[in-house]
XYZ file of C-alpha atoms in Angstrom:
594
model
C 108.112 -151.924 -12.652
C 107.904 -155.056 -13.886
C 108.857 -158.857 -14.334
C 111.925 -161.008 -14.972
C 111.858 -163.114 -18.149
C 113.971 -166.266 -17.405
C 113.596 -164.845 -14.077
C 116.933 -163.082 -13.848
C 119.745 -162.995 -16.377
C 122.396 -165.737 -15.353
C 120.180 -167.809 -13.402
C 118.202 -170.336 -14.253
C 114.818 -172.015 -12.095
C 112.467 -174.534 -14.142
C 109.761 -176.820 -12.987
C 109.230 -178.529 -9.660
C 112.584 -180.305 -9.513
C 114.390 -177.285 -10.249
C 112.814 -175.078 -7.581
C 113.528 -177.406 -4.735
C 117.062 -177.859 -6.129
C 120.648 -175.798 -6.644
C 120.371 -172.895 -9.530
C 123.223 -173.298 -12.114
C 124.700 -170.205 -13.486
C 124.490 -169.111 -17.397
C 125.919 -166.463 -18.855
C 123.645 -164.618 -21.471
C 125.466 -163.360 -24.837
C 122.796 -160.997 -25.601
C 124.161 -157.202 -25.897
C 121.520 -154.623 -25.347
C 121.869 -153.560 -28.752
C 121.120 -156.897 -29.983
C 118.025 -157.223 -27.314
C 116.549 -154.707 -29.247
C 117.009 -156.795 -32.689
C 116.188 -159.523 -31.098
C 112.602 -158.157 -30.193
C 111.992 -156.472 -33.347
C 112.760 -159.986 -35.390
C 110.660 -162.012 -33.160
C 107.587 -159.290 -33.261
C 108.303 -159.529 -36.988
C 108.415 -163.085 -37.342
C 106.045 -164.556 -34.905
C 103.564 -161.380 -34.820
C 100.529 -162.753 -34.428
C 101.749 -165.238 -31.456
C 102.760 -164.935 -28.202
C 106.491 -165.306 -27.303
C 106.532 -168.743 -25.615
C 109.746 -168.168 -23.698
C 107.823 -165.711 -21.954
C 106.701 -165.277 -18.402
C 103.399 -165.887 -18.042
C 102.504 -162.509 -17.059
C 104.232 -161.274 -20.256
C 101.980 -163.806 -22.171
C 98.686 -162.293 -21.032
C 99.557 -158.725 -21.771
C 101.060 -159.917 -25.176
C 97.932 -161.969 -25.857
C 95.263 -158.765 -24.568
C 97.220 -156.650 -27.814
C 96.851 -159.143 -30.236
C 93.212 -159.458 -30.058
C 92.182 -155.758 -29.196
C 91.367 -152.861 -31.128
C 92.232 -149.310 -31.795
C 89.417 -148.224 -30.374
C 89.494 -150.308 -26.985
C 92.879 -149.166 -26.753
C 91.948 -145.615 -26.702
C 89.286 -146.014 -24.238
C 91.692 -147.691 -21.976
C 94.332 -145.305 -22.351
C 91.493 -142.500 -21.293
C 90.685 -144.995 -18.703
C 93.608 -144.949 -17.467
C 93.894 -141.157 -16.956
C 90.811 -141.610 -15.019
C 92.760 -143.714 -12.548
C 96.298 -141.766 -12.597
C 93.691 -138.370 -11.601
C 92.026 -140.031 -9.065
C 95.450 -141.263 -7.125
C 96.661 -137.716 -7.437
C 93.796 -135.812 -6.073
C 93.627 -138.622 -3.345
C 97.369 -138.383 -2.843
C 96.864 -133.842 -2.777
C 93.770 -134.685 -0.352
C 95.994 -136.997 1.851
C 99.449 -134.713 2.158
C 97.040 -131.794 3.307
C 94.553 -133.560 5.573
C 97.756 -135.434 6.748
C 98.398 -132.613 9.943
C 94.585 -132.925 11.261
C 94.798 -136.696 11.410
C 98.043 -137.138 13.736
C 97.533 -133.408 15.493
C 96.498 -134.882 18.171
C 99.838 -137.153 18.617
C 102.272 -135.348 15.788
C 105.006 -135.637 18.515
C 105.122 -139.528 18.845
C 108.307 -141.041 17.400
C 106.277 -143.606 15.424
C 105.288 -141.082 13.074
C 108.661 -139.919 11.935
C 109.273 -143.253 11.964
C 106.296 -144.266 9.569
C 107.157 -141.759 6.771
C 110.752 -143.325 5.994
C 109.614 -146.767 6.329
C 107.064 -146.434 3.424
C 109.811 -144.818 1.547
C 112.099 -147.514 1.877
C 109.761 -150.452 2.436
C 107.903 -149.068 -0.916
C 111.425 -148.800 -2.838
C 112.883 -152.391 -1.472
C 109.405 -154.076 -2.798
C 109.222 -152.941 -6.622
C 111.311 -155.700 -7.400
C 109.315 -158.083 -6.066
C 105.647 -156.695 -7.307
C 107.889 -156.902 -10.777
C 108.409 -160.336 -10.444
C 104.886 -160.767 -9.385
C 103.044 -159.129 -12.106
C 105.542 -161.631 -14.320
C 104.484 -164.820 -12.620
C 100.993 -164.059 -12.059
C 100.141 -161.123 -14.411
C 99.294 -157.038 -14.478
C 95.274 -157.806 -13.359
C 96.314 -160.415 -11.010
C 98.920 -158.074 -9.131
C 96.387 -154.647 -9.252
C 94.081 -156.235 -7.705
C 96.133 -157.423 -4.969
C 97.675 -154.123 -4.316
C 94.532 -152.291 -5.475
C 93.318 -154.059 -1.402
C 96.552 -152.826 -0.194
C 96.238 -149.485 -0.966
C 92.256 -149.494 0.223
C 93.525 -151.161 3.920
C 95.813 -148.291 4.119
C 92.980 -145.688 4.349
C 90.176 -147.560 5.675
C 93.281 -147.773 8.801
C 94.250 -144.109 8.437
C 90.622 -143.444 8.146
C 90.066 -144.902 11.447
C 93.078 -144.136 13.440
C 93.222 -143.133 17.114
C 96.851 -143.083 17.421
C 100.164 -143.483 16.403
C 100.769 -146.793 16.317
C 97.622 -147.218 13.990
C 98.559 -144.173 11.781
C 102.035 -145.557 10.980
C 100.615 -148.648 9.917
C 98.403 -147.216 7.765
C 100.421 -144.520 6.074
C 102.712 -147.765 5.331
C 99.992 -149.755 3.448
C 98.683 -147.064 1.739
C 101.880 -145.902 0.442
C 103.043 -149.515 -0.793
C 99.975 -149.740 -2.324
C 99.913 -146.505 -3.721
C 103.356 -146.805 -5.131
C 102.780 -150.262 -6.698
C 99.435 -149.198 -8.596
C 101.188 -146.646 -9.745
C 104.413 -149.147 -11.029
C 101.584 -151.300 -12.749
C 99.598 -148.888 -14.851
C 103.200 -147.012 -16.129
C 103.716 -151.376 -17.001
C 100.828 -151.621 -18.853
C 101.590 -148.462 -20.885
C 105.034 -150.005 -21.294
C 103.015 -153.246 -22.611
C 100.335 -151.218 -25.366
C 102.709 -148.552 -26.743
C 105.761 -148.728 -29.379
C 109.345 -147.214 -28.497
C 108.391 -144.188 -30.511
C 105.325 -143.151 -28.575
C 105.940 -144.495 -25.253
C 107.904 -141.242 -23.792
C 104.584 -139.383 -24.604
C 102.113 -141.902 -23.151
C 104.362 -142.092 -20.181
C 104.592 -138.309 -20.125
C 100.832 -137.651 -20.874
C 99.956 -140.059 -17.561
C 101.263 -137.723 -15.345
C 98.893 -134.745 -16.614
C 96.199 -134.863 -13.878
C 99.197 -133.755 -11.352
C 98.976 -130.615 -12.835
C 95.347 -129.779 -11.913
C 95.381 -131.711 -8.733
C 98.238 -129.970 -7.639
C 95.484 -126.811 -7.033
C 92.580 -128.487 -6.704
C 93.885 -130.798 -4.275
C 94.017 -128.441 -1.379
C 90.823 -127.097 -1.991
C 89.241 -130.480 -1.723
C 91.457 -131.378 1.371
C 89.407 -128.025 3.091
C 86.113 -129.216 2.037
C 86.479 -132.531 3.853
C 87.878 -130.703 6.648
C 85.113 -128.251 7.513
C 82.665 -130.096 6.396
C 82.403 -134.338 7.102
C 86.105 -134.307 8.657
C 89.890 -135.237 8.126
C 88.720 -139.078 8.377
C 86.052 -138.859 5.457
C 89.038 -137.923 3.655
C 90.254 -141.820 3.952
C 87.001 -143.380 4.129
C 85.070 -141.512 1.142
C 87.999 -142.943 -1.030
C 88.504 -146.115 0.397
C 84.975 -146.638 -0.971
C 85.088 -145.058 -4.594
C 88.315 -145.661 -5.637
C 87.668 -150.179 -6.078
C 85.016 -148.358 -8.530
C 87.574 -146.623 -10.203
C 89.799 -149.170 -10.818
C 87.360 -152.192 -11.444
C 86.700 -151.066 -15.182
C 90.466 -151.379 -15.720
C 90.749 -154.705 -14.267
C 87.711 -155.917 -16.127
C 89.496 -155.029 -19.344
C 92.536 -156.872 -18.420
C 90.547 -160.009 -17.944
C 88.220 -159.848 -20.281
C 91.091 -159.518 -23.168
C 93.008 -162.124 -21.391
C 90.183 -164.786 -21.522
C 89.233 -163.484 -25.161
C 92.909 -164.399 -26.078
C 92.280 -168.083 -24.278
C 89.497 -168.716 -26.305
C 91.198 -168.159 -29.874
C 93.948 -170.222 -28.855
C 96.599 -167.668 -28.336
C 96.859 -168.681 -24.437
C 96.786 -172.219 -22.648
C 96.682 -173.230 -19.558
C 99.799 -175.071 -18.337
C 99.579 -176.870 -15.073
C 103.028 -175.612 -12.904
C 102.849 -179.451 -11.565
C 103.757 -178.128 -7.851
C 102.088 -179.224 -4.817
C 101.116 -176.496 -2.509
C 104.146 -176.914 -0.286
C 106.598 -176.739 -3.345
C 104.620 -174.044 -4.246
C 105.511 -171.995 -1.482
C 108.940 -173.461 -2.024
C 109.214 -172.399 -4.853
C 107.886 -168.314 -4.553
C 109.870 -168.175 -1.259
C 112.657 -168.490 -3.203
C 111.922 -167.106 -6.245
C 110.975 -163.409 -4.534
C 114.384 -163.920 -1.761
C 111.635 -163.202 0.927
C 115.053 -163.527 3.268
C 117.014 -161.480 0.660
C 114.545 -158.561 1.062
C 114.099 -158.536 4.145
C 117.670 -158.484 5.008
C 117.619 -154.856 2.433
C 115.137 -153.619 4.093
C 116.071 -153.553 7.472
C 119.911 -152.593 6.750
C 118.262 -149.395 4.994
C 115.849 -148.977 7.538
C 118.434 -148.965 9.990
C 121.245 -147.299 8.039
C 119.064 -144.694 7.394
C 115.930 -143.985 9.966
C 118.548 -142.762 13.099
C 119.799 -140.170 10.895
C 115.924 -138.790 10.175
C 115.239 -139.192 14.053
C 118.037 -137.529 14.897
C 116.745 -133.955 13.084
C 113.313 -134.360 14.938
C 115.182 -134.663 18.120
C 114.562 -138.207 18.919
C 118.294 -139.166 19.258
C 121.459 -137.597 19.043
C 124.523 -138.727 16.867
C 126.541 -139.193 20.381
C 123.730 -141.381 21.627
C 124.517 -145.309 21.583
C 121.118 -145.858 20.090
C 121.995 -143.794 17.125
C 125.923 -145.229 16.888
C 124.417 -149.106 17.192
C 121.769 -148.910 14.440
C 123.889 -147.180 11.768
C 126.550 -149.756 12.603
C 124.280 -152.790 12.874
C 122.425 -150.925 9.032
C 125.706 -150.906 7.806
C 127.152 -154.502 8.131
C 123.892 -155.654 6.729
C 124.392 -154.543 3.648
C 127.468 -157.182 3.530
C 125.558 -159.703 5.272
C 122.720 -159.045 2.774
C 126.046 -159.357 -0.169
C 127.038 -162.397 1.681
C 123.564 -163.757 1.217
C 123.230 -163.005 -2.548
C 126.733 -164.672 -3.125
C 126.269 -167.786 -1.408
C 123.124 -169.036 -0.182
C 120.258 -167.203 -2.264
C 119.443 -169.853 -5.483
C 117.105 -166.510 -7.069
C 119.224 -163.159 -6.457
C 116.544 -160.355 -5.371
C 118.538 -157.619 -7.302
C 118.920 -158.895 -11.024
C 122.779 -158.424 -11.064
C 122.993 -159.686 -14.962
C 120.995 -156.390 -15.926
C 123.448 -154.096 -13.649
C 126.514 -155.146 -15.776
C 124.758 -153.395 -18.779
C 126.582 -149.529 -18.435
C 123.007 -148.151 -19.990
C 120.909 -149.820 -17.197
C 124.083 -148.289 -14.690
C 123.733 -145.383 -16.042
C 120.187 -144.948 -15.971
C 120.039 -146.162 -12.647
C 122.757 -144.189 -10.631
C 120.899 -141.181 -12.375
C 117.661 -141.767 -10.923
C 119.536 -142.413 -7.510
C 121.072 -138.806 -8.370
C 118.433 -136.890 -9.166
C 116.135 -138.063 -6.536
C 119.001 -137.439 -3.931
C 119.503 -134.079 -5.041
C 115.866 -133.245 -5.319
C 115.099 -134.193 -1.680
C 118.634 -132.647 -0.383
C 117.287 -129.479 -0.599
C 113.146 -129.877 -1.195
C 112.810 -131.367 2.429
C 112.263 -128.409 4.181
C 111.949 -125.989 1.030
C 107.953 -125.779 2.203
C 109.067 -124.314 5.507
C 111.752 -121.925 4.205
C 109.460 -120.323 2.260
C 106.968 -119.748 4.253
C 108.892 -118.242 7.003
C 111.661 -116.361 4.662
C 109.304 -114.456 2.529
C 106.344 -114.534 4.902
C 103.889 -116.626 2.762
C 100.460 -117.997 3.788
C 99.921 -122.025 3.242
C 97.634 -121.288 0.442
C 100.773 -119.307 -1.444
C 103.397 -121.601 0.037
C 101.950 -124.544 -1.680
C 101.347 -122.916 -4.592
C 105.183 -122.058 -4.924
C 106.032 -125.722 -3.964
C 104.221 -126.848 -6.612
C 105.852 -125.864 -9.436
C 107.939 -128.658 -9.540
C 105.212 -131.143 -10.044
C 103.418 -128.710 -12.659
C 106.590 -127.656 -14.582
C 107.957 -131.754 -15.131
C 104.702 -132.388 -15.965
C 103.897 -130.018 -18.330
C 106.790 -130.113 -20.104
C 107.768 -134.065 -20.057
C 104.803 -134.427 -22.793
C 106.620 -131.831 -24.929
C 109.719 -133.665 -24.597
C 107.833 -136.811 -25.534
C 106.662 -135.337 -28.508
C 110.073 -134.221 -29.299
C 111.543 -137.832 -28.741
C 108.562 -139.029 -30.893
C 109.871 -136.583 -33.781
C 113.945 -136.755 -32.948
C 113.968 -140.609 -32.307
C 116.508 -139.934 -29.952
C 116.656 -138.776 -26.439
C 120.519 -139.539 -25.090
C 121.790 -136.310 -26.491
C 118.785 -134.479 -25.726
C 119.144 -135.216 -21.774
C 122.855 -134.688 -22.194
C 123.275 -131.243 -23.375
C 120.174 -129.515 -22.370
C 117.914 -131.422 -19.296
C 121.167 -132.052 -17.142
C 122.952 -128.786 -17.536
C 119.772 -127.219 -16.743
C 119.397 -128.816 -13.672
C 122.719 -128.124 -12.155
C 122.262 -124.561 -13.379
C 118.760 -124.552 -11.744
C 120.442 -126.352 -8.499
C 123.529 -124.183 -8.717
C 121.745 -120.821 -8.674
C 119.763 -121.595 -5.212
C 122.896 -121.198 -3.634
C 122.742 -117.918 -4.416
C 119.374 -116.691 -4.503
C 118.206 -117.748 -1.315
C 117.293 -115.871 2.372
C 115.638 -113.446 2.775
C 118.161 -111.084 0.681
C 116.859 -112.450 -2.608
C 114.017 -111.730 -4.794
C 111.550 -114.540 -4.528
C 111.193 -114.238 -8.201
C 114.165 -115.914 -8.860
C 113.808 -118.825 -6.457
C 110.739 -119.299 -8.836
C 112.875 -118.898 -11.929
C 115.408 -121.863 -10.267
C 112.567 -123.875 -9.296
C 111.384 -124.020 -13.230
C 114.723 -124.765 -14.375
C 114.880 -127.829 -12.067
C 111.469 -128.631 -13.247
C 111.811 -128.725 -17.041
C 115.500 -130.523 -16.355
C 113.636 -133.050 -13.940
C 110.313 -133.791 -16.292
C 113.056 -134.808 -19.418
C 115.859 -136.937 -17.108
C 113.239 -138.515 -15.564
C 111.548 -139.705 -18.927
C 115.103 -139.945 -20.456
C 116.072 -142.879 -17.763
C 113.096 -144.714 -18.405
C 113.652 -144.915 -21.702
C 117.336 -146.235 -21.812
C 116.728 -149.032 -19.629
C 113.740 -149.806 -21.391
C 115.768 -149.721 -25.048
C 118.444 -151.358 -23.092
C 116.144 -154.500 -22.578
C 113.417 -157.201 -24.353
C 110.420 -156.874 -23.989
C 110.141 -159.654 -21.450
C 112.311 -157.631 -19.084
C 110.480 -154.167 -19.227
C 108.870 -154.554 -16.198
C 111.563 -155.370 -14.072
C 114.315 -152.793 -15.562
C 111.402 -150.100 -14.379
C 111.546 -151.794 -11.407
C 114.956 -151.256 -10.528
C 114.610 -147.761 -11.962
C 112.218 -147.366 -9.113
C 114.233 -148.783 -6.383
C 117.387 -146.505 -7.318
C 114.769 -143.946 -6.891
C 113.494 -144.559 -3.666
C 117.066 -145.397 -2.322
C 118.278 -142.118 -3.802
C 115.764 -140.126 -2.314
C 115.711 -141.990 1.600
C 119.450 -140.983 1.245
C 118.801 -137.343 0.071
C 116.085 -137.275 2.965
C 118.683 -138.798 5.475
C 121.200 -136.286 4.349
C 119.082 -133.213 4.611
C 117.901 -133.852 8.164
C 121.702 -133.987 8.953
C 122.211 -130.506 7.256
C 119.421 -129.436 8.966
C 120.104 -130.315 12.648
C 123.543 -129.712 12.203
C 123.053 -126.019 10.777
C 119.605 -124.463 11.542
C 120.104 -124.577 15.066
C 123.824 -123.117 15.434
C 122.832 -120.572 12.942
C 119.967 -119.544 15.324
C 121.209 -118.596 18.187
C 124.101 -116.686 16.962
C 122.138 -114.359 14.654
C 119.321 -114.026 17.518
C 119.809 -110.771 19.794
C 120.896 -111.263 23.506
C 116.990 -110.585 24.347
C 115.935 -113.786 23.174
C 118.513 -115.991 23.170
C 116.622 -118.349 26.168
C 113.755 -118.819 23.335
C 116.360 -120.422 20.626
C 114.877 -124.285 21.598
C 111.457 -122.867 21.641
C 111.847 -121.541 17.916
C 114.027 -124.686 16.586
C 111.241 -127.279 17.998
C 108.535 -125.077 17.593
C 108.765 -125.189 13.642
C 107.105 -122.103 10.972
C 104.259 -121.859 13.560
C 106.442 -120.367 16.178
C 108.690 -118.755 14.382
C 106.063 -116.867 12.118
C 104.183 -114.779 15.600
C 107.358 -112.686 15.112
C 106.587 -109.820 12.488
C 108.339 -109.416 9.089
C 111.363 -107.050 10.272
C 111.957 -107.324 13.875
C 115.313 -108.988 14.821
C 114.029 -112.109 16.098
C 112.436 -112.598 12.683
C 115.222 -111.522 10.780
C 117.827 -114.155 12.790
C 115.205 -117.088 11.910
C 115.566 -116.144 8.295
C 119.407 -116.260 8.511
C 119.247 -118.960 10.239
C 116.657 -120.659 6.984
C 118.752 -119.021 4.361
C 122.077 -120.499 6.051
C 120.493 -124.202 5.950
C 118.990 -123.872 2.788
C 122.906 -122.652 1.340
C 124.487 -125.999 2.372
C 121.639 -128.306 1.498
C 121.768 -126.714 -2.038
C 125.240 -126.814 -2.384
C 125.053 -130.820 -1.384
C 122.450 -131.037 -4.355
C 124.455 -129.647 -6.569
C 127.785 -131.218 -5.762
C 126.371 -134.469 -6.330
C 124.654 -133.187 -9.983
C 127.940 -133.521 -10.942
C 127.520 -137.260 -11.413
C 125.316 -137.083 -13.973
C 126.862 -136.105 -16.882
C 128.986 -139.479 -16.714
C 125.715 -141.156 -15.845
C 124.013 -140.167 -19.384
C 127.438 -140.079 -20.863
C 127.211 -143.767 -20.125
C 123.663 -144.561 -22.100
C 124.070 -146.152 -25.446
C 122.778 -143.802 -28.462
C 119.517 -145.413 -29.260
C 116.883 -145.347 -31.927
C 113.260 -145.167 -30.481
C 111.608 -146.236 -34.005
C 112.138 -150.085 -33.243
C 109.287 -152.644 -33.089
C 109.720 -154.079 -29.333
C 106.271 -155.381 -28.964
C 103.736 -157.275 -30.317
C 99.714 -156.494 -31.248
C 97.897 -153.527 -31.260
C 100.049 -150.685 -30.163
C 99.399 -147.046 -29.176
């Protein structure tokens, strides 16, 4: 989540001649470790100016906290919660009004299609909305996606099919997923090292009531205006929401202007170099070259466990070739041609950053390798209703988010965190992981998938805070934003991958499982059961022998895709093995801190 200062390590783009011209190469000396001096001796020497290296987006937020108060810190930080509640209950109202909105064409292949594109479209374009909020600045860039996110429902909001749906679910979640990037920036921005893991901890808080009121809400819109007032109600209060926010972002930002602590330096660029110039600094061709070797690499694979293609099919055996090979053509690119690299390779070399990133490409892989059809599972294994179903999936989302502030406050009191993640959050996650293996189907207790689902969350709400903070330590302050960033794209990869690999488990095991376990009576029905979903399969009762051979069947799938999850947990330990052992009670920042 954020921006590159000297736009990536190792390269180097100045002024108007520059842009238009070849990049040179430069080596940086800096060490992490001595990153971290180096930002606590500049916010000790220079600390009531801003760091004139610096982006210009870094300048603005560094200019805000020197002129602010305590007290207009706290009401934007309570602000702020205002804003991270009102994206979760939209984002609880949206997952359950979801079904009502494409019922009508739930079939269509664009809607499958839809859902992984927003996860991997979403993921490919942090780095970019990084760069962004560096070259332009935090307001500048929530307002822009602030519009994205609004388009996204005012479509969904006024869909008729699925063409119109897809796009929509695609703006809304790039929009959703960059807001979201640029308020955990701006806490990054207004808190110290020894605080942060709190604030960033405390921001997720209003999951843990939306994740029950959310569904109520979701039923009030539906019986009463409609699904689509779902979209359009928000698409109208939520600019309201997030105006106040942006008002205080300018209206620091000019205060800072008018004491002297900002000026205005023309960039010197016609229009045309302009464009030049951002085409290159984003790699618009870099990107898009990503994207579509994921999308392709990845999306058959999906398609394939909704029945749109089969592995055997050409289709599916030309796009995950043709995904493949452009990831080197995309290497190719980077190597030779691109003057700005769209991945910041100069960070990567730093085993922290590695270390923090492969672990969020872990974690996220695991989590989705066996939470993709968890919601399902449960609800047919242990005969649940939706109202009990959700409440069991959501224990994930309440138990990292109640306890990630307790870790935060433990962090704050510890100054560490390395050691922390290393002996307790990440054997507690395979353990959590491992035992689903076991107790799962419909010969276990559903108490103790509760009991694994609350180890996982507890393990997930400290790795995930435990990332964010090495790569954060591991940087200056300049580069914050973008080391979230890349965070955040590890993330999304790791998780289109876990997605991808689960749908494989899935169609590869559910099915077979099926119709050997079903009696001769009803094996003709197997297809109707496998494409029918929970809705068929639940009109048989709770002990007949069609029910029980659907459970096997669950139980069976849900074995391998937990064994994949925790096979790859494995990688971890090396992962936080690999973090430097870093103090949190630096001085990274400048002004007015929470």
């Amino acid at each position: 989540m954020g921006i590159v200062t000297d736009r990536l390590r190792g390269r180097k783009t100045n002024h108007v001649v520059e842009d238009l011209g070849p990049v040179d190469d430069r080596d940086s000396q800096d060490t992490p470790p001595e990153n971290l001096a180096r930002a606590e001796k500049e916010a000790e020497q220079h600390p009531e100016e801003v760091t004139k290296e610096a982006p210009i987006g870094v300048q603005k937020a560094e200019a805000a906290a020197l002129v602010w108060t305590k007290k207009a810190i706290a009401i934007t930080y309570g602000w702020i919660w205002v804003c991270y509640f009102m994206l979760a209950l939209h984002e609880y109202i949206g997952s359950n009004v979801l079904y009502y909105a494409y019922s009508n064409f739930q079939s269509a292949s664009q809607v499958t299609t839809a859902y992984i594109l927003a996860t991997i479209i979403g993921g490919v374009l942090k780095l970019p909305i990084g760069k962004l909020l560096g070259l332009w600045g935090r307001a500048e860039g929530l307002i822009v996606f602030l519009c994205v996110y609004i388009l996204g429902m005012i479509i969904l909001a006024a869909c008729n099919g699925p063409n119109s749906f897809a796009a929509g679910y695609v703006f809304y979640w790039i929009g959703y997923d960059a807001i979201y990037l640029i308020l955990e920036i701006y806490i990054a921005d207004t808190s110290g090292l020894r605080n942060r893991a709190f604030a960033f901890a405390f921001s997720t808080t209003p999951f843990i009531c939306c994740a029950f009121t959310g569904s109520l809400a979701a039923n009030s819109f539906v019986k009463t205006s409609g699904w689509r007032w779902a979209y359009g109600a928000f698409a109208i209060v939520q600019p309201f929401v997030f105006a106040p926010l942006i008002y205080i972002f300018k209206h620091y930002e000019r205060k800072a202007y008018k004491q002297g602590l900002l000026t205005r330096v023309p960039s010197g660029r016609t229009t045309m170099q302009s464009i030049i110039h951002y085409i290159h600094e984003f790699d618009v061709v870099g990107a898009l070259i990503l994207m579509a070797a994921f999308v392709l690499f990845l999306l058959p694979f999906s398609l394939a466990s909704y029945g749109r293609t089969q592995y055997h099919n050409a289709a599916f055996i030309a796009q995950v070739v043709i995904g493949f090979c452009l990831f080197f053509v995309f290497a190719a690119w980077e190597k030779w041609v691109a003057r700005v690299h769209f991945i910041p390779y100069g960070h990567l070399r730093d085993r922290t950053v590695i270390g923090a990133c492969v672990l969020a490409a872990i974690l996220y892989f695991s989590f989705y390798c066996w939470d993709s059809y968890f919601y399902n599972f449960v609800m047919v294994v242990y005969d649940l209703d939706i109202t009990h179903a959700g409440y069991l999936t959501s224990i994930y989302t309440v138990g990292s988010c109640v306890w990630s502030p307790v870790f935060g406050l433990w962090i704050r009191q510890t100054k560490e965190f390395k050691y922390s993640c290393l002996f307790f959050a990440v054997p507690l996650m395979v353990l959590g992981a491992g035992l689903m293996i076991h107790f799962r189907g419909q010969d276990a207790d559903i108490g103790y998938v509760i009991m694994c689902q609350i180890f996982i969350a507890f393990a997930g709400g400290m790795l995930v805070i435990g990332e964010q903070m090495a790569v954060m330590c591991a940087s200056t302050r300049d580069n914050i934003p973008i080391m979230l960033s890349i965070v955040s794209l590890f993330t999304s990869i790791g998780g289109a991958i876990g997605a991808a690999v689960s749908a494989a488990i899935y169609s590869n095991t559910f099915p077979e499982a099926l119709r050997k376990a079903l009696p001769a009576s009803a094996q003709a029905d197997w297809e109707t059961l496998y494409a029918g979903g929970y809705l068929a399969q639940m009109k048989y009762a709770p002990g007949t022998e069609v029910r029980e051979a659907i459970n096997f069947a669950w139980g069976h799938m849900e074995k391998y895709e937990a064994i994949a999850a925790t096979a790859v947990l494995v990688l971890a330990f090396p992962c936080v093995i690999m973090w430097r052992h870093y103090s949190v009670d630096k001085k990274q920042n400048k002004g007015t801190m929470l």
